[in-house]
PDB file of C-alpha atoms in Angstrom:
ATOM      1  CA  TYR A   1     114.515 103.159  99.276  1.00 93.00           C
ATOM      2  CA  LEU A   2     115.916  99.608  99.227  1.00 95.00           C
ATOM      3  CA  ASP A   3     115.477  97.462  96.140  1.00 95.00           C
ATOM      4  CA  GLU A   4     115.627  94.290  98.218  1.00 96.00           C
ATOM      5  CA  PRO A   5     114.049  91.850  98.708  1.00 96.00           C
ATOM      6  CA  ASP A   6     112.040  92.936  95.633  1.00 97.00           C
ATOM      7  CA  SER A   7     114.812  92.340  93.087  1.00 97.00           C
ATOM      8  CA  THR A   8     115.727  88.919  94.446  1.00 98.00           C
ATOM      9  CA  GLY A   9     112.061  88.012  94.801  1.00 97.00           C
ATOM     10  CA  HIS A  10     111.389  88.775  91.132  1.00 97.00           C
ATOM     11  CA  TYR A  11     114.403  86.809  89.932  1.00 97.00           C
ATOM     12  CA  TYR A  12     114.311  83.757  92.205  1.00 97.00           C
ATOM     13  CA  GLY A  13     110.868  83.835  93.816  1.00 96.00           C
ATOM     14  CA  PRO A  14     109.704  84.788  97.318  1.00 96.00           C
ATOM     15  CA  GLU A  15     110.177  81.267  98.691  1.00 95.00           C
ATOM     16  CA  SER A  16     113.690  80.753  97.309  1.00 97.00           C
ATOM     17  CA  THR A  17     116.778  80.317  99.482  1.00 97.00           C
ATOM     18  CA  GLN A  18     118.246  83.453  97.876  1.00 98.00           C
ATOM     19  CA  ILE A  19     115.692  85.567  99.747  1.00 97.00           C
ATOM     20  CA  VAL A  20     117.461  84.927 103.065  1.00 97.00           C
ATOM     21  CA  PRO A  21     120.734  86.763 102.234  1.00 98.00           C
ATOM     22  CA  ALA A  22     118.696  89.554 100.604  1.00 97.00           C
ATOM     23  CA  LEU A  23     116.795  90.068 103.857  1.00 97.00           C
ATOM     24  CA  GLN A  24     120.041  89.894 105.806  1.00 98.00           C
ATOM     25  CA  ARG A  25     121.432  92.755 103.691  1.00 97.00           C
ATOM     26  CA  VAL A  26     118.347  94.837 104.482  1.00 97.00           C
ATOM     27  CA  ASP A  27     118.777  94.008 108.162  1.00 97.00           C
ATOM     28  CA  ARG A  28     122.407  95.182 108.093  1.00 98.00           C
ATOM     29  CA  ILE A  29     121.430  98.469 106.418  1.00 97.00           C
ATOM     30  CA  LEU A  30     118.782  99.141 109.063  1.00 96.00           C
ATOM     31  CA  GLY A  31     121.377  98.233 111.681  1.00 97.00           C
ATOM     32  CA  MET A  32     123.711 100.885 110.272  1.00 97.00           C
ATOM     33  CA  LEU A  33     120.896 103.438 110.524  1.00 97.00           C
ATOM     34  CA  MET A  34     120.188 102.560 114.149  1.00 96.00           C
ATOM     35  CA  ASP A  35     123.898 102.543 115.055  1.00 97.00           C
ATOM     36  CA  GLY A  36     124.266 106.006 113.535  1.00 97.00           C
ATOM     37  CA  LEU A  37     121.296 107.341 115.482  1.00 97.00           C
ATOM     38  CA  LYS A  38     122.600 105.786 118.686  1.00 96.00           C
ATOM     39  CA  ALA A  39     126.047 107.317 118.167  1.00 97.00           C
ATOM     40  CA  LYS A  40     124.366 110.739 118.030  1.00 96.00           C
ATOM     41  CA  ASN A  41     122.126 109.851 120.981  1.00 96.00           C
ATOM     42  CA  LEU A  42     119.026 110.168 118.783  1.00 95.00           C
ATOM     43  CA  HIS A  43     117.810 106.559 118.889  1.00 92.00           C
ATOM     44  CA  ASN A  44     115.163 107.428 121.486  1.00 92.00           C
ATOM     45  CA  CYS A  45     114.173 110.705 119.841  1.00 94.00           C
ATOM     46  CA  VAL A  46     113.437 109.794 116.216  1.00 96.00           C
ATOM     47  CA  ASN A  47     110.303 108.077 114.938  1.00 97.00           C
ATOM     48  CA  ILE A  48     111.075 105.472 112.270  1.00 97.00           C
ATOM     49  CA  ILE A  49     108.660 103.819 109.839  1.00 97.00           C
ATOM     50  CA  VAL A  50     109.657 100.748 107.841  1.00 97.00           C
ATOM     51  CA  ALA A  51     107.110  99.940 105.140  1.00 96.00           C
ATOM     52  CA  SER A  52     106.779  98.157 101.817  1.00 96.00           C
ATOM     53  CA  ASP A  53     104.450  98.839  98.918  1.00 93.00           C
ATOM     54  CA  HIS A  54     103.460  95.270  98.053  1.00 96.00           C
ATOM     55  CA  GLY A  55     104.039  91.575  98.683  1.00 96.00           C
ATOM     56  CA  MET A  56     105.252  88.905  96.270  1.00 97.00           C
ATOM     57  CA  GLU A  57     103.775  85.768  94.686  1.00 97.00           C
ATOM     58  CA  SER A  58     105.590  82.770  93.198  1.00 97.00           C
ATOM     59  CA  ALA A  59     105.293  82.751  89.402  1.00 96.00           C
ATOM     60  CA  SER A  60     104.504  79.826  87.125  1.00 94.00           C
ATOM     61  CA  CYS A  61     103.272  79.635  83.543  1.00 91.00           C
ATOM     62  CA  GLU A  62     101.097  76.734  84.682  1.00 93.00           C
ATOM     63  CA  ARG A  63      99.126  79.251  86.740  1.00 96.00           C
ATOM     64  CA  ALA A  64      98.284  81.545  83.843  1.00 96.00           C
ATOM     65  CA  SER A  65      95.269  82.044  81.588  1.00 96.00           C
ATOM     66  CA  TYR A  66      95.712  82.867  77.912  1.00 96.00           C
ATOM     67  CA  VAL A  67      93.036  84.862  76.117  1.00 96.00           C
ATOM     68  CA  SER A  68      93.900  83.172  72.807  1.00 95.00           C
ATOM     69  CA  ASP A  69      92.603  79.883  74.272  1.00 94.00           C
ATOM     70  CA  PHE A  70      89.100  81.395  74.442  1.00 94.00           C
ATOM     71  CA  GLN A  71      89.073  83.934  71.608  1.00 92.00           C
ATOM     72  CA  LYS A  72      89.884  82.819  68.058  1.00 90.00           C
ATOM     73  CA  ASP A  73      90.374  86.254  66.505  1.00 93.00           C
ATOM     74  CA  THR A  74      92.767  88.308  68.630  1.00 94.00           C
ATOM     75  CA  SER A  75      93.991  90.636  65.894  1.00 93.00           C
ATOM     76  CA  GLY A  76      91.945  93.609  67.087  1.00 94.00           C
ATOM     77  CA  PHE A  77      93.356  93.935  70.594  1.00 96.00           C
ATOM     78  CA  THR A  78      96.380  93.420  72.805  1.00 96.00           C
ATOM     79  CA  VAL A  79      96.605  92.243  76.408  1.00 97.00           C
ATOM     80  CA  ILE A  80      98.922  93.961  78.860  1.00 97.00           C
ATOM     81  CA  GLN A  81      99.995  90.801  80.684  1.00 97.00           C
ATOM     82  CA  GLY A  82     100.238  90.186  84.410  1.00 96.00           C
ATOM     83  CA  PRO A  83      98.088  89.491  87.460  1.00 97.00           C
ATOM     84  CA  ALA A  84      95.979  92.587  86.719  1.00 97.00           C
ATOM     85  CA  ALA A  85      95.885  92.247  82.936  1.00 97.00           C
ATOM     86  CA  ARG A  86      94.267  94.918  80.770  1.00 97.00           C
ATOM     87  CA  ILE A  87      92.767  94.728  77.295  1.00 97.00           C
ATOM     88  CA  ARG A  88      93.540  97.471  74.785  1.00 96.00           C
ATOM     89  CA  PRO A  89      92.451  97.908  71.145  1.00 96.00           C
ATOM     90  CA  SER A  90      95.302  97.437  68.668  1.00 94.00           C
ATOM     91  CA  ARG A  91      94.406 100.560  66.676  1.00 93.00           C
ATOM     92  CA  LEU A  92      94.511 103.642  68.837  1.00 91.00           C
ATOM     93  CA  PRO A  93      93.103 106.224  68.872  1.00 91.00           C
ATOM     94  CA  GLN A  94      90.876 105.083  65.992  1.00 92.00           C
ATOM     95  CA  ASP A  95      89.140 102.241  67.879  1.00 92.00           C
ATOM     96  CA  TYR A  96      89.130 103.807  71.338  1.00 89.00           C
ATOM     97  CA  SER A  97      85.361 104.401  71.407  1.00 88.00           C
ATOM     98  CA  SER A  98      84.160 101.791  68.917  1.00 93.00           C
ATOM     99  CA  PHE A  99      85.903  98.672  70.232  1.00 95.00           C
ATOM    100  CA  ASP A 100      83.432  95.988  71.356  1.00 95.00           C
ATOM    101  CA  TYR A 101      84.519  95.582  74.970  1.00 96.00           C
ATOM    102  CA  GLU A 102      81.108  94.248  76.008  1.00 96.00           C
ATOM    103  CA  GLY A 103      81.216  91.456  73.447  1.00 95.00           C
ATOM    104  CA  LEU A 104      84.754  90.444  74.351  1.00 96.00           C
ATOM    105  CA  VAL A 105      84.052  90.419  78.094  1.00 96.00           C
ATOM    106  CA  LYS A 106      80.937  88.316  77.510  1.00 95.00           C
ATOM    107  CA  ASN A 107      82.858  85.848  75.345  1.00 94.00           C
ATOM    108  CA  LEU A 108      85.603  85.430  77.965  1.00 95.00           C
ATOM    109  CA  SER A 109      83.207  84.933  80.879  1.00 94.00           C
ATOM    110  CA  CYS A 110      82.435  81.550  82.464  1.00 92.00           C
ATOM    111  CA  ARG A 111      84.155  79.486  79.783  1.00 92.00           C
ATOM    112  CA  THR A 112      85.514  76.776  82.081  1.00 90.00           C
ATOM    113  CA  VAL A 113      84.686  75.357  85.494  1.00 89.00           C
ATOM    114  CA  ASP A 114      86.400  77.296  88.290  1.00 89.00           C
ATOM    115  CA  GLN A 115      87.903  79.720  85.769  1.00 93.00           C
ATOM    116  CA  PRO A 116      90.775  81.722  87.375  1.00 96.00           C
ATOM    117  CA  MET A 117      90.271  84.621  84.937  1.00 95.00           C
ATOM    118  CA  ARG A 118      87.281  86.896  85.449  1.00 96.00           C
ATOM    119  CA  PRO A 119      86.805  89.608  82.793  1.00 96.00           C
ATOM    120  CA  TYR A 120      85.408  92.990  83.840  1.00 97.00           C
ATOM    121  CA  LEU A 121      84.500  96.289  82.283  1.00 97.00           C
ATOM    122  CA  LYS A 122      86.281  98.938  84.309  1.00 96.00           C
ATOM    123  CA  GLU A 123      83.021 100.478  85.492  1.00 96.00           C
ATOM    124  CA  ASN A 124      82.117  97.129  87.053  1.00 96.00           C
ATOM    125  CA  LEU A 125      85.375  96.545  88.904  1.00 95.00           C
ATOM    126  CA  PRO A 126      85.072  96.544  92.714  1.00 94.00           C
ATOM    127  CA  LYS A 127      84.793 100.186  93.740  1.00 93.00           C
ATOM    128  CA  ARG A 128      87.407  99.708  96.463  1.00 92.00           C
ATOM    129  CA  MET A 129      90.019  99.514  93.704  1.00 93.00           C
ATOM    130  CA  HIS A 130      89.400 103.147  92.643  1.00 92.00           C
ATOM    131  CA  PHE A 131      90.399 102.183  89.117  1.00 93.00           C
ATOM    132  CA  ALA A 132      87.843 103.415  86.619  1.00 93.00           C
ATOM    133  CA  LYS A 133      87.390 107.173  86.392  1.00 92.00           C
ATOM    134  CA  ASN A 134      90.156 108.108  83.987  1.00 93.00           C
ATOM    135  CA  ILE A 135      90.201 108.178  80.209  1.00 91.00           C
ATOM    136  CA  ARG A 136      93.656 106.552  80.191  1.00 92.00           C
ATOM    137  CA  ILE A 137      92.456 103.413  81.992  1.00 95.00           C
ATOM    138  CA  GLU A 138      91.562 100.647  79.550  1.00 95.00           C
ATOM    139  CA  ARG A 139      87.925  99.570  79.708  1.00 96.00           C
ATOM    140  CA  GLY A 140      88.626  95.815  79.650  1.00 96.00           C
ATOM    141  CA  HIS A 141      90.248  94.109  82.642  1.00 98.00           C
ATOM    142  CA  LEU A 142      91.036  90.545  83.672  1.00 97.00           C
ATOM    143  CA  TYR A 143      90.700  89.957  87.406  1.00 97.00           C
ATOM    144  CA  MET A 144      92.796  86.936  88.392  1.00 97.00           C
ATOM    145  CA  LYS A 145      92.638  84.541  91.293  1.00 96.00           C
ATOM    146  CA  SER A 146      95.462  84.631  93.822  1.00 96.00           C
ATOM    147  CA  GLY A 147      98.695  83.354  92.289  1.00 96.00           C
ATOM    148  CA  TRP A 148      97.452  83.598  88.684  1.00 97.00           C
ATOM    149  CA  GLN A 149      98.440  85.776  85.728  1.00 97.00           C
ATOM    150  CA  ALA A 150      96.922  86.429  82.304  1.00 97.00           C
ATOM    151  CA  ALA A 151      98.291  87.184  78.846  1.00 97.00           C
ATOM    152  CA  LEU A 152      97.243  87.020  75.221  1.00 96.00           C
ATOM    153  CA  LYS A 153      99.432  83.934  74.640  1.00 95.00           C
ATOM    154  CA  ARG A 154     101.980  81.921  76.597  1.00 93.00           C
ATOM    155  CA  SER A 155     105.027  83.640  75.114  1.00 93.00           C
ATOM    156  CA  ASP A 156     103.791  87.005  76.424  1.00 95.00           C
ATOM    157  CA  ILE A 157     104.053  86.098  80.123  1.00 93.00           C
ATOM    158  CA  LYS A 158     106.892  88.061  81.739  1.00 93.00           C
ATOM    159  CA  TYR A 159     107.280  85.900  84.836  1.00 94.00           C
ATOM    160  CA  CYS A 160     107.127  82.135  84.314  1.00 94.00           C
ATOM    161  CA  THR A 161     109.640  81.691  87.130  1.00 95.00           C
ATOM    162  CA  GLY A 162     110.635  83.846  90.062  1.00 97.00           C
ATOM    163  CA  GLY A 163     108.017  86.131  91.542  1.00 97.00           C
ATOM    164  CA  PHE A 164     105.492  88.817  90.632  1.00 97.00           C
ATOM    165  CA  HIS A 165     103.130  91.285  92.282  1.00 97.00           C
ATOM    166  CA  GLY A 166     100.165  93.397  91.249  1.00 96.00           C
ATOM    167  CA  SER A 167      97.282  91.136  92.275  1.00 96.00           C
ATOM    168  CA  ASP A 168      94.348  92.206  94.451  1.00 96.00           C
ATOM    169  CA  ASN A 169      95.778  93.717  97.629  1.00 94.00           C
ATOM    170  CA  LEU A 170      93.280  91.729  99.684  1.00 94.00           C
ATOM    171  CA  PHE A 171      95.261  88.580  98.881  1.00 96.00           C
ATOM    172  CA  THR A 172      97.536  87.625 101.777  1.00 95.00           C
ATOM    173  CA  ASN A 173     100.655  87.310  99.607  1.00 96.00           C
ATOM    174  CA  MET A 174     100.164  90.848  98.290  1.00 96.00           C
ATOM    175  CA  GLN A 175     100.061  92.460 101.716  1.00 95.00           C
ATOM    176  CA  ALA A 176     102.992  94.537 102.905  1.00 93.00           C
ATOM    177  CA  ILE A 177     105.020  95.086 106.062  1.00 95.00           C
ATOM    178  CA  PHE A 178     104.783  97.966 108.525  1.00 97.00           C
ATOM    179  CA  ILE A 179     107.032  98.642 111.509  1.00 96.00           C
ATOM    180  CA  GLY A 180     106.753 101.782 113.607  1.00 97.00           C
ATOM    181  CA  TYR A 181     109.489 102.542 116.153  1.00 96.00           C
ATOM    182  CA  GLY A 182     110.161 105.598 118.258  1.00 96.00           C
ATOM    183  CA  PRO A 183     108.861 107.699 121.132  1.00 97.00           C
ATOM    184  CA  ALA A 184     105.480 108.311 119.481  1.00 98.00           C
ATOM    185  CA  PHE A 185     104.686 104.632 118.873  1.00 98.00           C
ATOM    186  CA  LYS A 186     103.362 102.071 121.310  1.00 97.00           C
ATOM    187  CA  HIS A 187     105.834  99.302 122.104  1.00 94.00           C
ATOM    188  CA  SER A 188     105.400  95.566 121.436  1.00 92.00           C
ATOM    189  CA  THR A 189     102.031  96.119 119.793  1.00 94.00           C
ATOM    190  CA  VAL A 190     100.616  94.095 116.909  1.00 95.00           C
ATOM    191  CA  VAL A 191      97.752  95.723 115.001  1.00 95.00           C
ATOM    192  CA  PRO A 192      95.368  94.491 112.283  1.00 94.00           C
ATOM    193  CA  THR A 193      96.197  95.160 108.643  1.00 94.00           C
ATOM    194  CA  PHE A 194      95.485  98.598 107.200  1.00 95.00           C
ATOM    195  CA  GLU A 195      95.899 100.309 103.833  1.00 94.00           C
ATOM    196  CA  ASN A 196      99.092 102.179 103.009  1.00 95.00           C
ATOM    197  CA  ILE A 197      97.072 105.268 102.075  1.00 95.00           C
ATOM    198  CA  GLU A 198      96.630 105.802 105.829  1.00 97.00           C
ATOM    199  CA  LEU A 199     100.374 106.398 106.307  1.00 98.00           C
ATOM    200  CA  TYR A 200     100.297 109.947 104.935  1.00 98.00           C
ATOM    201  CA  ASN A 201      98.051 111.234 107.718  1.00 98.00           C
ATOM    202  CA  LEU A 202     100.118 109.324 110.278  1.00 98.00           C
ATOM    203  CA  MET A 203     103.379 110.884 109.082  1.00 98.00           C
ATOM    204  CA  CYS A 204     101.811 114.345 109.088  1.00 98.00           C
ATOM    205  CA  ASP A 205     100.803 113.831 112.716  1.00 98.00           C
ATOM    206  CA  LEU A 206     104.330 112.710 113.622  1.00 97.00           C
ATOM    207  CA  LEU A 207     105.782 115.813 111.935  1.00 97.00           C
ATOM    208  CA  GLY A 208     103.203 118.196 113.361  1.00 96.00           C
ATOM    209  CA  ILE A 209     101.859 119.396 110.024  1.00 96.00           C
ATOM    210  CA  ARG A 210      98.332 119.567 108.665  1.00 96.00           C
ATOM    211  CA  PRO A 211      97.679 116.955 105.942  1.00 97.00           C
ATOM    212  CA  SER A 212      96.305 118.023 102.588  1.00 97.00           C
ATOM    213  CA  PRO A 213      93.047 116.409 101.418  1.00 96.00           C
ATOM    214  CA  ASN A 214      93.620 112.721 100.664  1.00 96.00           C
ATOM    215  CA  ASN A 215      91.861 109.354 100.508  1.00 92.00           C
ATOM    216  CA  GLY A 216      92.998 108.299 103.965  1.00 95.00           C
ATOM    217  CA  THR A 217      90.909 108.597 107.115  1.00 94.00           C
ATOM    218  CA  HIS A 218      92.650 110.945 109.524  1.00 96.00           C
ATOM    219  CA  GLY A 219      92.869 109.329 112.936  1.00 95.00           C
ATOM    220  CA  SER A 220      92.364 105.757 111.738  1.00 96.00           C
ATOM    221  CA  LEU A 221      95.863 104.820 112.968  1.00 97.00           C
ATOM    222  CA  ASN A 222      95.560 106.493 116.352  1.00 97.00           C
ATOM    223  CA  HIS A 223      95.773 103.049 117.965  1.00 96.00           C
ATOM    224  CA  LEU A 224      99.443 102.914 116.916  1.00 97.00           C
ATOM    225  CA  LEU A 225     100.351 106.030 118.881  1.00 97.00           C
ATOM    226  CA  LYS A 226     100.925 106.599 122.583  1.00 97.00           C
ATOM    227  CA  HIS A 227      99.400 110.063 122.407  1.00 96.00           C
ATOM    228  CA  PRO A 228      97.292 110.602 119.255  1.00 96.00           C
ATOM    229  CA  VAL A 229      97.485 114.080 117.786  1.00 93.00           C
ATOM    230  CA  HIS A 230      94.235 114.179 115.831  1.00 93.00           C
ATOM    231  CA  ASN A 231      90.983 113.206 117.510  1.00 89.00           C
ATOM    232  CA  PRO A 232      88.242 113.079 114.870  1.00 87.00           C
ATOM    233  CA  VAL A 233      84.933 114.670 115.811  1.00 84.00           C
ATOM    234  CA  LEU A 234      82.019 112.403 114.969  1.00 78.00           C
ATOM    235  CA  PRO A 235      78.518 113.697 114.177  1.00 80.00           C
ATOM    236  CA  ALA A 236      76.374 114.073 117.261  1.00 80.00           C
ATOM    237  CA  GLN A 237      73.761 111.409 117.925  1.00 78.00           C
ATOM    238  CA  LEU A 238      70.420 113.178 118.023  1.00 79.00           C
ATOM    239  CA  SER A 239      68.194 110.237 118.901  1.00 79.00           C
ATOM    240  CA  HIS A 240      67.958 108.754 122.392  1.00 75.00           C
ATOM    241  CA  ASP A 241      68.754 105.233 123.467  1.00 73.00           C
ATOM    242  CA  ILE A 242      65.637 103.179 124.196  1.00 71.00           C
ATOM    243  CA  LEU A 243      65.702 100.158 126.454  1.00 69.00           C
ATOM    244  CA  CYS A 244      64.440  97.053 124.700  1.00 64.00           C
ATOM    245  CA  ASN A 245      62.157  94.722 126.609  1.00 60.00           C
ATOM    246  CA  SER A 246      63.869  91.391 126.078  1.00 59.00           C
ATOM    247  CA  ASN A 247      60.744  89.517 127.206  1.00 61.00           C
ATOM    248  CA  VAL A 248      58.891  90.595 124.070  1.00 57.00           C
ATOM    249  CA  LEU A 249      60.928  89.318 121.157  1.00 59.00           C
ATOM    250  CA  PHE A 250      58.355  89.989 118.439  1.00 60.00           C
ATOM    251  CA  PRO A 251      56.612  93.302 117.722  1.00 59.00           C
ATOM    252  CA  SER A 252      52.927  93.500 118.512  1.00 63.00           C
ATOM    253  CA  ASP A 253      52.281  95.596 115.412  1.00 60.00           C
ATOM    254  CA  ASN A 254      53.517  94.270 112.075  1.00 60.00           C
ATOM    255  CA  LEU A 255      53.085  97.731 110.488  1.00 58.00           C
ATOM    256  CA  GLN A 256      51.097  96.047 107.708  1.00 58.00           C
ATOM    257  CA  CYS A 257      54.306  94.348 106.550  1.00 59.00           C
ATOM    258  CA  THR A 258      54.662  90.643 105.905  1.00 56.00           C
ATOM    259  CA  CYS A 259      57.443  88.456 104.581  1.00 50.00           C
ATOM    260  CA  GLU A 260      57.020  86.804 101.211  1.00 53.00           C
ATOM    261  CA  SER A 261      55.077  83.563 101.179  1.00 46.00           C
ATOM    262  CA  GLN A 262      58.179  81.397 101.068  1.00 45.00           C
ATOM    263  CA  THR A 263      59.706  83.119 104.092  1.00 44.00           C
ATOM    264  CA  THR A 264      56.767  83.530 106.440  1.00 43.00           C
ATOM    265  CA  GLU A 265      58.182  81.615 109.380  1.00 45.00           C
ATOM    266  CA  MET A 266      60.053  83.875 111.782  1.00 47.00           C
ATOM    267  CA  VAL A 267      62.970  82.529 113.773  1.00 46.00           C
ATOM    268  CA  CYS A 268      64.344  84.276 116.830  1.00 44.00           C
ATOM    269  CA  ALA A 269      68.059  83.994 117.530  1.00 45.00           C
ATOM    270  CA  ASN A 270      70.140  86.298 119.688  1.00 45.00           C
ATOM    271  CA  GLN A 271      67.243  88.781 119.703  1.00 46.00           C
ATOM    272  CA  ILE A 272      67.666  89.466 115.966  1.00 46.00           C
ATOM    273  CA  TYR A 273      64.596  89.214 113.760  1.00 45.00           C
ATOM    274  CA  PHE A 274      65.120  87.565 110.421  1.00 44.00           C
ATOM    275  CA  CYS A 275      63.250  85.562 107.856  1.00 43.00           C
ATOM    276  CA  GLN A 276      64.405  81.981 107.735  1.00 47.00           C
ATOM    277  CA  ARG A 277      65.691  82.127 104.167  1.00 49.00           C
ATOM    278  CA  SER A 278      66.738  85.757 104.028  1.00 49.00           C
ATOM    279  CA  TRP A 279      68.195  87.654 106.986  1.00 49.00           C
ATOM    280  CA  LYS A 280      70.539  90.515 107.788  1.00 52.00           C
ATOM    281  CA  LEU A 281      72.638  91.488 110.785  1.00 51.00           C
ATOM    282  CA  LEU A 282      71.431  94.860 112.016  1.00 51.00           C
ATOM    283  CA  PRO A 283      73.875  97.681 112.855  1.00 52.00           C
ATOM    284  CA  THR A 284      75.294  97.578 116.373  1.00 50.00           C
ATOM    285  CA  PHE A 285      74.774 101.297 116.945  1.00 49.00           C
ATOM    286  CA  THR A 286      71.589 103.214 117.638  1.00 49.00           C
ATOM    287  CA  PRO A 287      70.060 104.602 114.426  1.00 51.00           C
ATOM    288  CA  ALA A 288      70.153 108.366 114.470  1.00 52.00           C
ATOM    289  CA  PHE A 289      68.802 111.222 112.409  1.00 50.00           C
ATOM    290  CA  GLN A 290      71.439 113.748 111.419  1.00 52.00           C
ATOM    291  CA  ALA A 291      70.401 117.271 110.487  1.00 47.00           C
TER     292      ALA A 291
END
């Protein structure tokens, strides 16, 4: 584990000139590793993964929302500050079940135009975050726009300068690095972004061991490998492909179904049927019944 460029990024910011020598130190350390492998004639035998667990965002107290600006009485709760701020009752465990999270979330919602702070109950957070089903997770959360933080008051913000992380991992500045090098990996290949939870299955394949159950999708990183180890078996397609007569773009039988009165006009485009004001892209695969 290398603490750079994380430490320098927190102190000076990810766009500071101090980041350059921090990255150069990391480069020298990796160079020492490669020189050592080459000296033992292992540089073409060992698979190496270089990865990071998060990105970094420039911090500023001007890009922060303060709950005290919207809520007069803040004596009953605290805010764990940051880009993924959480709301917690002040009196625990007494107020754990009785605290009015719903009322607070409602009061903090839509208070200003283009508000960077969006309050959520944990059960309503995007399911992709997997951050709800645990009694230790606070029920109130503040989802922040990219580059923004939240706190109860200005003096609570930890990073007014330098850099921070912890925002939504879909934000570009939160995304991490991945480099795979060695005999198992394809050379000079750039791949789309993927989640770090997929690395466990990949490392198991490289080591020749069976992965334990996990949230990754085994085989999803096969495109990184010259010779994938695990080939997932997909459910068999039981239905048969049917050729579509492209000369007949509308069905002859409407199956007693009609669009609502305001969307009666049908428009044909790219052989996809849709109502003018409400349409969906259909799946690209053949629908199938699975037993």
